Short mmCIF file of C-alpha atoms in Angstrom, two decimals:
data_model
loop_
_atom_site.label_atom_id
_atom_site.label_comp_id
_atom_site.label_asym_id
_atom_site.label_seq_id
_atom_site.Cartn_x
_atom_site.Cartn_y
_atom_site.Cartn_z
CA MET A 1 7.34 21.37 -17.56
CA HIS A 2 9.88 18.85 -18.02
CA ILE A 3 8.86 15.00 -17.98
CA ASN A 4 11.66 12.35 -18.26
CA TRP A 5 9.78 10.46 -20.04
CA SER A 6 12.72 7.97 -21.03
CA ALA A 7 13.36 7.63 -16.92
CA LEU A 8 9.81 6.59 -16.67
CA ALA A 9 10.45 3.78 -19.86
CA ASP A 10 13.63 2.57 -18.21
CA THR A 11 11.99 1.76 -14.91
CA ALA A 12 9.22 0.32 -16.48
CA ALA A 13 11.48 -2.00 -19.18
CA VAL A 14 13.59 -2.87 -15.98
CA SER A 15 10.63 -3.58 -13.71
CA PHE A 16 8.83 -6.01 -16.25
CA GLY A 17 12.45 -7.86 -17.13
CA ILE A 18 13.15 -8.37 -13.82
CA THR A 19 9.68 -9.39 -12.80
CA VAL A 20 9.65 -12.33 -15.60
CA ALA A 21 13.31 -13.15 -14.87
CA VAL A 22 12.48 -14.26 -11.45
CA VAL A 23 9.54 -15.46 -11.98
CA ALA A 24 10.99 -17.66 -14.81
CA ALA A 25 13.79 -19.01 -12.68
CA PHE A 26 11.48 -19.49 -9.78
CA ALA A 27 9.23 -21.88 -12.10
CA LEU A 28 12.04 -23.78 -13.42
CA GLY A 29 13.16 -24.56 -9.82
CA VAL A 30 9.56 -25.58 -9.00
CA LEU A 31 9.76 -27.94 -12.04
CA SER A 32 13.20 -29.15 -10.96
CA LEU A 33 11.39 -30.20 -7.84
CA SER A 34 8.57 -31.94 -9.58
CA ARG A 35 10.80 -33.83 -11.83
CA ARG A 36 13.25 -34.93 -8.33
CA GLU A 37 10.11 -35.94 -7.00
CA ALA A 38 9.28 -38.14 -10.10
CA ALA A 39 12.84 -39.44 -10.44
CA THR A 40 13.18 -40.42 -6.78
CA THR A 41 9.84 -42.47 -6.67
CA ALA A 42 11.06 -44.00 -10.21
CA THR A 43 15.01 -45.34 -9.27
CA PRO A 44 14.89 -44.82 -5.39
CA ALA A 45 18.88 -45.78 -5.36
CA ARG A 46 20.02 -42.62 -7.90
CA GLY A 47 17.91 -40.21 -6.72
CA GLY A 48 17.56 -37.01 -8.68
CA ALA A 49 20.88 -35.57 -8.29
CA LEU A 50 20.96 -33.26 -11.74
CA PRO A 51 17.22 -32.05 -10.96
CA LEU A 52 18.32 -31.13 -7.26
CA ALA A 53 21.48 -29.30 -8.58
CA GLY A 54 19.05 -27.43 -11.30
CA ALA A 55 16.68 -26.61 -8.63
CA THR A 56 19.46 -25.21 -5.97
CA VAL A 57 20.44 -22.96 -8.89
CA CYS A 58 17.23 -21.50 -10.02
CA PHE A 59 16.28 -20.77 -6.22
CA ALA A 60 19.74 -19.35 -5.69
CA ALA A 61 19.51 -16.76 -8.63
CA CYS A 62 15.73 -15.74 -6.98
CA ALA A 63 17.56 -15.28 -3.28
CA ALA A 64 20.44 -13.07 -5.43
CA ALA A 65 17.29 -11.12 -6.25
CA VAL A 66 15.75 -10.85 -2.92
CA ALA A 67 19.14 -9.76 -1.44
CA TYR A 68 19.80 -7.06 -4.02
CA GLY A 69 15.83 -6.22 -3.40
CA LEU A 70 16.99 -5.71 0.43
CA THR A 71 20.04 -3.53 -0.50
CA LEU A 72 17.79 -1.11 -2.47
CA ILE A 73 15.53 -1.06 1.07
CA ALA A 74 17.74 -0.36 3.07
CA SER A 75 20.22 2.05 1.07
CA MET B 1 3.51 28.51 23.74
CA GLU B 2 1.28 27.06 25.82
CA HIS B 3 -0.95 26.98 22.91
CA ILE B 4 1.97 25.71 20.51
CA THR B 5 2.87 22.58 22.99
CA PHE B 6 -1.09 21.91 22.76
CA LEU B 7 -1.51 22.07 18.90
CA VAL B 8 1.91 19.94 18.32
CA ALA B 9 0.82 17.40 20.56
CA VAL B 10 -2.47 17.32 18.77
CA VAL B 11 -0.85 16.97 15.49
CA ILE B 12 1.83 14.29 16.58
CA ILE B 13 -1.06 12.04 18.20
CA THR B 14 -3.03 12.99 14.39
CA ALA B 15 0.00 11.80 12.40
CA LEU B 16 0.42 8.55 14.23
CA ALA B 17 -3.34 8.15 13.97
CA PHE B 18 -2.98 8.46 10.29
CA ASP B 19 -0.46 6.14 10.40
CA PHE B 20 -2.44 3.36 11.70
CA THR B 21 -5.42 3.95 9.37
CA ASN B 22 -2.20 3.37 6.60
CA GLY B 23 -1.70 0.08 8.15
CA PHE B 24 -4.37 -1.29 8.26
CA HIS B 25 -5.44 0.14 4.85
CA ASP B 26 -2.36 -1.16 3.53
CA THR B 27 -2.05 -4.97 4.82
CA ALA B 28 -3.92 -5.94 1.73
CA ASN B 29 -1.39 -5.30 -0.49
CA ALA B 30 1.32 -7.49 0.80
CA MET B 31 -0.91 -10.13 2.24
CA ALA B 32 -4.21 -10.33 0.29
CA THR B 33 -3.29 -12.61 -2.34
CA SER B 34 -1.46 -14.87 -0.13
CA ILE B 35 -3.96 -15.19 2.35
CA ALA B 36 -6.72 -16.25 -1.03
CA THR B 37 -4.37 -19.14 -2.17
CA GLY B 38 -3.87 -20.34 1.24
CA ALA B 39 -0.10 -19.75 1.45
CA LEU B 40 -0.57 -18.08 4.42
CA ARG B 41 -3.20 -18.59 7.28
CA PRO B 42 -4.81 -14.93 8.09
CA LYS B 43 -3.82 -14.16 11.57
CA VAL B 44 -0.39 -15.81 10.32
CA ALA B 45 -0.38 -13.31 7.18
CA VAL B 46 -1.16 -9.84 9.31
CA THR B 47 1.63 -11.38 12.43
CA ILE B 48 4.35 -11.20 9.43
CA ALA B 49 3.32 -8.13 7.65
CA ALA B 50 3.04 -6.18 11.17
CA ILE B 51 6.32 -7.40 12.49
CA LEU B 52 8.01 -6.41 8.93
CA ASN B 53 6.67 -3.16 8.84
CA PHE B 54 7.83 -2.53 12.31
CA ALA B 55 11.14 -3.38 11.00
CA GLY B 56 10.95 -1.59 7.71
CA ALA B 57 10.70 2.20 9.57
CA PHE B 58 13.93 1.73 11.24
CA LEU B 59 15.72 0.61 7.76
CA SER B 60 15.93 4.24 5.88
CA VAL B 61 15.20 7.61 6.70
CA LYS B 62 15.41 9.03 2.88
CA VAL B 63 11.85 9.64 2.37
CA ALA B 64 11.29 10.81 5.84
CA SER B 65 13.95 13.82 5.48
CA THR B 66 12.65 14.79 2.21
CA ILE B 67 8.74 14.67 3.17
CA SER B 68 6.57 16.46 0.97
CA GLY B 69 9.11 15.11 -1.33
CA GLY B 70 9.12 18.93 -2.45
CA ILE B 71 5.69 19.03 -3.18
CA VAL B 72 4.61 21.30 -0.71
CA ASN B 73 7.12 24.31 -0.41
CA GLU B 74 8.58 24.49 3.13
CA LYS B 75 9.34 27.91 3.50
CA ALA B 76 5.83 29.32 2.33
CA GLY B 77 4.79 28.99 6.06
CA ILE B 78 3.40 25.67 6.97
CA HIS B 79 1.78 25.92 10.64
CA PRO B 80 1.03 22.86 12.25
CA SER B 81 -2.70 23.50 11.92
CA VAL B 82 -2.44 23.24 8.51
CA ILE B 83 -0.62 19.93 8.93
CA PHE B 84 -3.80 18.95 11.24
CA ALA B 85 -5.86 19.82 8.70
CA ALA B 86 -4.30 17.86 6.27
CA LEU B 87 -3.97 14.54 8.21
CA ALA B 88 -7.68 14.56 9.36
CA GLY B 89 -8.51 14.99 5.26
CA ALA B 90 -6.33 11.88 4.76
CA ILE B 91 -7.36 10.00 7.95
CA LEU B 92 -11.42 10.26 6.72
CA TRP B 93 -10.66 9.44 3.20
CA ASN B 94 -8.78 6.43 4.25
CA LEU B 95 -11.45 5.21 6.63
CA LEU B 96 -14.78 6.29 4.06
CA THR B 97 -12.63 3.62 1.34
CA TRP B 98 -11.94 0.96 4.29
CA LEU B 99 -15.54 0.94 5.07
CA ARG B 100 -16.25 0.63 1.29
CA GLY B 101 -13.22 -2.32 0.92
CA LEU B 102 -11.72 -0.32 -1.58
CA PRO B 103 -8.09 0.00 -1.73
CA SER B 104 -7.28 3.47 -2.34
CA SER B 105 -4.00 4.81 -1.82
CA SER B 106 -3.04 5.94 1.74
CA SER B 107 0.16 7.89 0.24
CA HIS B 108 -2.35 9.73 -1.93
CA ALA B 109 -4.92 10.46 0.04
CA LEU B 110 -2.11 12.33 2.94
CA TYR B 111 -0.59 13.99 -0.58
CA GLY B 112 -4.25 15.22 -1.21
CA GLY B 113 -4.54 16.11 2.22
CA LEU B 114 -1.33 18.24 2.63
CA ILE B 115 -2.03 19.85 -1.09
CA GLY B 116 -5.81 21.04 0.03
CA ALA B 117 -4.57 22.39 3.35
CA THR B 118 -1.71 24.02 2.00
CA VAL B 119 -3.57 25.98 -0.50
CA VAL B 120 -6.31 27.19 1.86
CA GLY B 121 -3.83 27.84 4.83
CA VAL B 122 -0.83 28.98 2.87
CA GLY B 123 -1.84 29.51 -0.88
CA LEU B 124 -1.18 28.37 -4.19
CA ASP B 125 2.16 29.00 -4.32
CA GLY B 126 2.64 26.83 -1.38
CA VAL B 127 2.12 23.94 -3.30
CA ASN B 128 4.79 22.63 -6.24
CA PHE B 129 2.38 21.86 -8.99
CA THR B 130 5.14 20.61 -11.35
CA THR B 131 6.18 17.69 -8.86
CA VAL B 132 2.44 16.78 -8.30
CA VAL B 133 2.37 15.69 -11.77
CA THR B 134 5.87 14.80 -12.70
CA LYS B 135 6.33 12.69 -9.46
CA ILE B 136 2.67 11.55 -8.54
CA VAL B 137 0.46 11.89 -11.23
CA ILE B 138 2.45 10.27 -14.21
CA PRO B 139 3.89 7.46 -11.81
CA ALA B 140 0.16 6.95 -10.70
CA VAL B 141 -1.12 6.08 -13.83
CA ALA B 142 1.66 4.40 -14.84
CA SER B 143 2.65 2.27 -12.59
CA PRO B 144 -0.52 0.04 -12.30
CA ILE B 145 -0.27 -0.52 -15.70
CA VAL B 146 3.39 -1.60 -15.60
CA ALA B 147 3.00 -3.94 -12.57
CA GLY B 148 -0.25 -5.47 -14.67
CA LEU B 149 1.55 -6.21 -17.66
CA ALA B 150 4.56 -7.68 -15.79
CA ALA B 151 2.26 -9.75 -13.76
CA TRP B 152 0.54 -10.97 -16.55
CA GLY B 153 3.79 -11.65 -18.84
CA ALA B 154 5.17 -13.47 -15.50
CA THR B 155 1.94 -15.56 -14.89
CA LYS B 156 1.90 -16.82 -18.91
CA VAL B 157 5.67 -17.77 -18.02
CA ALA B 158 4.86 -19.37 -14.79
CA TYR B 159 2.26 -21.68 -16.06
CA LEU B 160 3.89 -22.56 -19.13
CA ILE B 161 7.26 -23.86 -17.55
CA SER B 162 5.52 -25.77 -14.89
CA ARG B 163 2.45 -27.48 -16.28
CA LYS B 164 5.14 -30.03 -17.20
CA GLY B 165 5.16 -30.39 -13.72
CA ASN B 166 3.24 -32.41 -10.73
CA GLU B 167 0.95 -29.87 -10.25
CA LYS B 168 0.75 -30.81 -6.29
CA THR B 169 4.50 -30.15 -5.91
CA THR B 170 4.57 -27.02 -8.09
CA THR B 171 1.66 -25.61 -6.36
CA LYS B 172 3.16 -26.27 -3.26
CA GLY B 173 6.79 -24.51 -4.52
CA PHE B 174 4.54 -21.43 -5.26
CA LYS B 175 3.18 -21.31 -2.25
CA ALA B 176 6.55 -21.29 -0.37
CA GLY B 177 7.68 -18.85 -2.38
CA GLN B 178 4.82 -16.20 -2.11
CA MET B 179 5.92 -16.09 1.69
CA PHE B 180 8.82 -14.66 0.43
CA SER B 181 7.26 -12.05 -2.38
CA ALA B 182 4.93 -11.03 0.33
CA SER B 183 7.06 -10.64 2.82
CA LEU B 184 9.30 -8.00 0.68
CA ILE B 185 6.31 -6.10 -0.15
CA SER B 186 5.66 -5.36 3.61
CA LEU B 187 9.37 -4.61 4.16
CA ALA B 188 9.32 -2.51 1.56
CA HIS B 189 5.87 -0.39 2.61
CA GLY B 190 7.18 -0.12 5.86
CA THR B 191 9.72 1.28 4.90
CA ASN B 192 8.09 3.75 2.46
CA ASP B 193 4.70 4.61 4.42
CA ALA B 194 6.35 4.72 8.20
CA GLN B 195 8.54 7.11 6.78
CA LYS B 196 5.82 9.44 5.35
CA THR B 197 4.57 9.72 9.25
CA MET B 198 8.06 10.33 10.11
CA GLY B 199 8.58 13.21 7.78
CA VAL B 200 5.24 15.02 8.95
CA ILE B 201 6.24 14.12 12.60
CA THR B 202 9.55 15.79 11.79
CA LEU B 203 8.27 18.47 9.34
CA THR B 204 5.57 19.90 12.49
CA LEU B 205 8.94 19.92 15.00
CA VAL B 206 10.72 22.02 12.79
CA SER B 207 7.84 24.41 12.05
CA VAL B 208 7.86 25.35 15.74
CA GLY B 209 11.41 25.55 16.06
CA ALA B 210 11.62 22.42 18.61
CA LEU B 211 14.26 20.99 15.63
CA PRO B 212 16.52 22.53 13.55
CA LYS B 213 16.28 22.29 9.87
CA HIS B 214 16.71 19.61 7.65
CA ALA B 215 17.28 17.66 11.09
CA LEU B 216 17.06 14.05 10.92
CA PRO B 217 13.57 12.17 12.85
CA PRO B 218 14.34 11.40 16.40
CA THR B 219 14.56 8.34 17.50
CA TRP B 220 11.36 8.10 19.62
CA VAL B 221 9.65 9.87 16.18
CA ILE B 222 11.03 6.34 14.21
CA ALA B 223 10.20 4.25 16.95
CA SER B 224 5.88 5.33 17.71
CA ALA B 225 5.78 5.73 13.94
CA GLY B 226 6.98 1.91 13.14
CA LEU B 227 4.72 0.83 16.27
CA ALA B 228 1.47 2.98 15.07
CA ILE B 229 1.76 1.52 11.49
CA ALA B 230 2.69 -2.10 12.88
CA LEU B 231 -0.45 -1.76 14.97
CA GLY B 232 -2.73 -0.95 12.27
CA THR B 233 -1.22 -3.47 9.77
CA TYR B 234 -2.02 -6.55 12.48
CA MET B 235 -5.45 -5.20 12.65
CA GLY B 236 -5.34 -6.97 8.89
CA GLY B 237 -7.98 -4.38 6.84
CA TRP B 238 -10.27 -7.65 6.22
CA ARG B 239 -12.56 -5.96 4.35
CA ILE B 240 -10.08 -4.23 2.02
CA ILE B 241 -8.26 -8.20 1.96
CA ARG B 242 -11.50 -9.43 0.96
CA SER B 243 -11.77 -7.00 -2.33
CA MET B 244 -8.29 -7.69 -3.55
CA GLY B 245 -7.71 -11.14 -2.78
CA LYS B 246 -11.22 -12.33 -4.03
CA GLY B 247 -13.11 -9.60 -5.72
CA LEU B 248 -10.85 -8.94 -8.25
CA ALA B 249 -10.06 -12.00 -9.99
CA ASP B 250 -9.80 -16.05 -8.99
CA ILE B 251 -6.29 -15.92 -7.53
CA GLN B 252 -4.07 -19.67 -7.57
CA ALA B 253 -0.48 -19.61 -6.21
CA PRO B 254 1.43 -19.35 -9.49
CA GLN B 255 -0.74 -16.25 -10.16
CA GLY B 256 -0.08 -14.90 -6.47
CA PHE B 257 3.66 -15.30 -6.61
CA SER B 258 3.53 -13.47 -10.25
CA SER B 259 1.72 -10.61 -8.92
CA GLU B 260 3.42 -10.10 -5.42
CA THR B 261 6.95 -10.19 -7.56
CA ALA B 262 5.73 -7.91 -10.09
CA ALA B 263 4.37 -5.45 -7.90
CA THR B 264 8.24 -5.66 -5.44
CA ALA B 265 9.87 -5.02 -8.47
CA VAL B 266 7.95 -2.13 -9.32
CA ILE B 267 7.70 -0.64 -6.26
CA LEU B 268 11.74 -1.03 -5.85
CA THR B 269 13.02 0.09 -8.98
CA SER B 270 10.59 3.15 -8.92
CA THR B 271 11.48 4.09 -5.27
CA HIS B 272 15.31 3.57 -6.59
CA MET B 273 14.26 6.25 -9.66
CA GLY B 274 12.68 8.58 -6.76
CA TYR B 275 9.13 8.16 -7.80
CA GLY B 276 6.69 8.56 -5.36
CA LEU B 277 4.45 6.06 -6.29
CA SER B 278 1.22 4.26 -4.48
CA THR B 279 2.13 0.25 -3.08
CA THR B 280 -1.90 -0.20 -3.28
CA GLN B 281 -2.24 0.66 -7.10
CA VAL B 282 0.84 -1.22 -8.04
CA CYS B 283 -0.26 -4.50 -5.81
CA SER B 284 -3.91 -3.75 -7.54
CA GLY B 285 -2.50 -3.38 -11.18
CA GLY B 286 -0.49 -6.55 -10.24
CA ILE B 287 -3.86 -8.74 -9.33
CA MET B 288 -5.74 -7.71 -12.43
CA GLY B 289 -2.53 -8.57 -14.80
CA ALA B 290 -2.19 -11.96 -13.30
CA GLY B 291 -5.87 -12.57 -13.26
CA LEU B 292 -5.72 -12.09 -16.88
CA GLY B 293 -2.62 -14.17 -17.33
CA GLY B 294 -3.94 -16.96 -15.59
CA PRO B 295 -6.31 -20.10 -17.04
CA LYS B 296 -9.53 -18.43 -16.90
CA GLY B 297 -8.06 -15.11 -18.11
CA GLN B 298 -10.54 -13.01 -16.05
CA VAL B 299 -11.05 -10.49 -13.45
CA ASN B 300 -13.78 -8.82 -12.12
CA TRP B 301 -14.08 -5.84 -14.16
CA SER B 302 -16.69 -4.07 -11.97
CA MET B 303 -14.77 -4.13 -9.17
CA ALA B 304 -11.50 -3.34 -11.32
CA ARG B 305 -13.94 -0.21 -12.34
CA ARG B 306 -14.44 0.70 -8.89
CA MET B 307 -10.86 0.79 -7.56
CA VAL B 308 -9.52 2.96 -10.30
CA TYR B 309 -12.86 5.49 -9.95
CA THR B 310 -11.53 5.54 -6.61
CA TRP B 311 -7.92 6.04 -7.24
CA GLY B 312 -8.48 9.02 -9.17
CA LEU B 313 -11.13 10.35 -6.49
CA THR B 314 -8.78 9.51 -3.80
CA LEU B 315 -6.08 13.02 -4.29
CA PRO B 316 -8.77 15.32 -4.79
CA ALA B 317 -11.11 13.98 -2.31
CA ALA B 318 -9.07 14.24 0.52
CA ALA B 319 -7.60 17.67 -0.54
CA VAL B 320 -10.78 19.05 -0.70
CA VAL B 321 -11.93 17.62 2.91
CA ALA B 322 -8.64 18.75 4.16
CA GLY B 323 -9.04 22.23 2.56
CA ALA B 324 -12.32 22.38 4.80
CA ALA B 325 -10.51 21.57 7.37
CA ALA B 326 -7.49 24.14 6.98
CA PHE B 327 -10.26 26.59 6.74
CA VAL B 328 -11.56 25.91 10.21
CA THR B 329 -8.54 25.42 11.41
CA ASP B 330 -7.61 29.34 10.46
CA ARG B 331 -10.06 30.47 12.68
CA GLY B 332 -7.85 29.61 15.87
CA THR B 333 -7.71 27.22 18.68
CA TRP B 334 -11.81 26.45 18.74
CA GLY B 335 -11.52 25.69 15.13
CA VAL B 336 -8.61 22.61 16.28
CA LEU B 337 -10.99 21.72 18.70
CA LEU B 338 -14.09 21.65 16.17
CA VAL B 339 -12.01 19.67 13.32
CA GLY B 340 -10.67 17.44 16.11
CA ALA B 341 -14.06 16.41 17.52
CA VAL B 342 -15.32 16.09 13.86
CA LEU B 343 -12.74 14.12 12.75
CA VAL B 344 -13.46 11.76 15.81
CA ALA B 345 -16.86 11.85 15.46
CA GLY B 346 -16.65 10.56 11.94
CA SER B 347 -14.30 7.67 12.66
CA ALA B 348 -16.10 6.75 15.29
CA GLY B 349 -19.17 6.83 13.23
CA MET B 350 -17.74 4.74 10.33
CA TRP B 351 -16.42 1.99 12.02
CA TRP B 352 -19.33 1.44 14.17
CA LEU B 353 -21.26 1.55 10.44
CA SER B 354 -18.64 -1.34 9.72
CA ARG B 355 -20.08 -3.21 12.58
CA ARG B 356 -23.12 -3.88 10.19
CA GLN B 357 -21.35 -6.19 8.24
CA PRO B 358 -18.02 -7.16 9.62
CA VAL B 359 -15.51 -8.65 8.01
CA THR B 360 -12.82 -10.76 10.15
CA ALA B 361 -10.00 -13.21 9.63
CA GLY B 362 -12.63 -15.91 9.96
CA ASN B 363 -14.60 -14.84 6.60
CA VAL B 364 -12.27 -12.96 4.59
CA ASN B 365 -11.81 -15.30 2.06
CA GLU B 366 -16.06 -15.63 1.24
CA VAL B 367 -16.69 -14.31 -2.04
CA THR B 368 -18.91 -11.98 -1.60
CA PRO B 369 -17.78 -8.22 -1.63
CA VAL B 370 -18.21 -6.06 0.60
CA ALA B 371 -21.07 -3.40 0.37
CA LEU B 372 -21.02 -3.95 -3.45
CA ASP B 373 -24.68 -5.00 -4.17
CA VAL B 374 -25.45 -7.00 -0.92
CA THR B 375 -26.39 -4.29 1.55
CA PRO B 376 -26.52 -0.77 -0.72
CA ALA B 377 -28.22 1.35 2.74
CA PRO B 378 -24.84 2.07 4.78
CA ALA B 379 -23.01 1.95 1.49
CA ALA B 380 -25.56 5.15 0.22
CA VAL B 381 -25.63 6.52 3.60
CA THR B 382 -21.50 6.71 4.62
CA PRO B 383 -20.53 9.85 1.93
CA THR B 384 -23.85 11.85 3.12
CA THR B 385 -22.82 11.39 6.79
CA ALA B 386 -18.77 12.11 5.88
CA SER B 387 -19.32 15.06 3.82
CA THR B 388 -22.37 17.04 6.35
CA THR B 389 -19.73 16.30 9.56
CA VAL B 390 -16.94 17.49 7.48
CA ALA B 391 -18.67 20.89 6.15
CA ALA B 392 -20.49 21.40 9.93
#
């Protein structure tokens, strides 16, 4: 019986990597939103443009991961 | 010809019934943690899951066209009566574990049923045991561990990053994220599990010559399989949702998001690589990992142990029940009718037992796990009822 251990290990490593990366990106996005909230309450005039941009980048990365997931489901 | 038509109709109805139990058995996979953290209200959660399971059924027929994944050797001569016995075993095991609130794998129940019924009805050479080990047993052991590790790591990272933020805002953010991660699991589940039923129905139609070999599932098969799994999902397997959402670990929004993301990643990567794994086991493993990675670092080990025992039992138990059923259905029409009667009686009996301690959308988030230590009576009675009726 031939068991392809390396394919199994690859699958495990990729799953682990993607999970941690997506959750890290999402957590950074959530943190940026929280910073933006703090910034807008402290200095309403300037707003929190930088945190907002950061949050947008993070959530866009998560959305890209979701889109890739959808193509995997449909293929 | 008359006999074949009747039998085929019975098999198709039974396959859809299995699909229905598969739906409510597995609602918990996608939605248990979202319901537990309050990201989605129970009724909303099952509605979303039902719609996405239905949609998922139409996305792909890849798994369906290779049903049994080479587990069962089609050339060995599978009759509809063997498939009927396989489904009977899978349904009875699914209902029994649901009654006890245990998230067992519907896929393993189906595989076990197919293996048991084929060995009895066709012979040992009807089953490709190498495929069983490499494509089912090894992934079954590895996938919950991988999902658990990934969820553990992701939970650590999520708490590390978000601890500097305002807790109210971050919790809201993670709850919003859970809607997406849970939806993706539902969609993947619909694609994977509805296809297994389509595959079984198609296999039956091919075996009696109603469809040519290697035929794709007809549209009515795809639509009815999608509908059956969606209806089952909408019923909400509240008993299992409670076990997974509240019984395994105290799950907060960041943990729920981490475990759902881990489950999604493992399911999609493995499906892509051709491993037929169990959504249920992956999601449970993810929840355990998230529980350990969280601030309390706790998992209810007695519940975890019960789940792991059930996982190990699922395939052999469904195989034994299906094997017994195949022995009876092999005797002829009266055998099929007898197994059908036992199946209906057993299902009704388990539903009746479940009414003693109902779990609904209203009380799903209470902490008491179903039939764990509250009412030993129904839990002790159930297995004997099932096994005696089956043996009869």
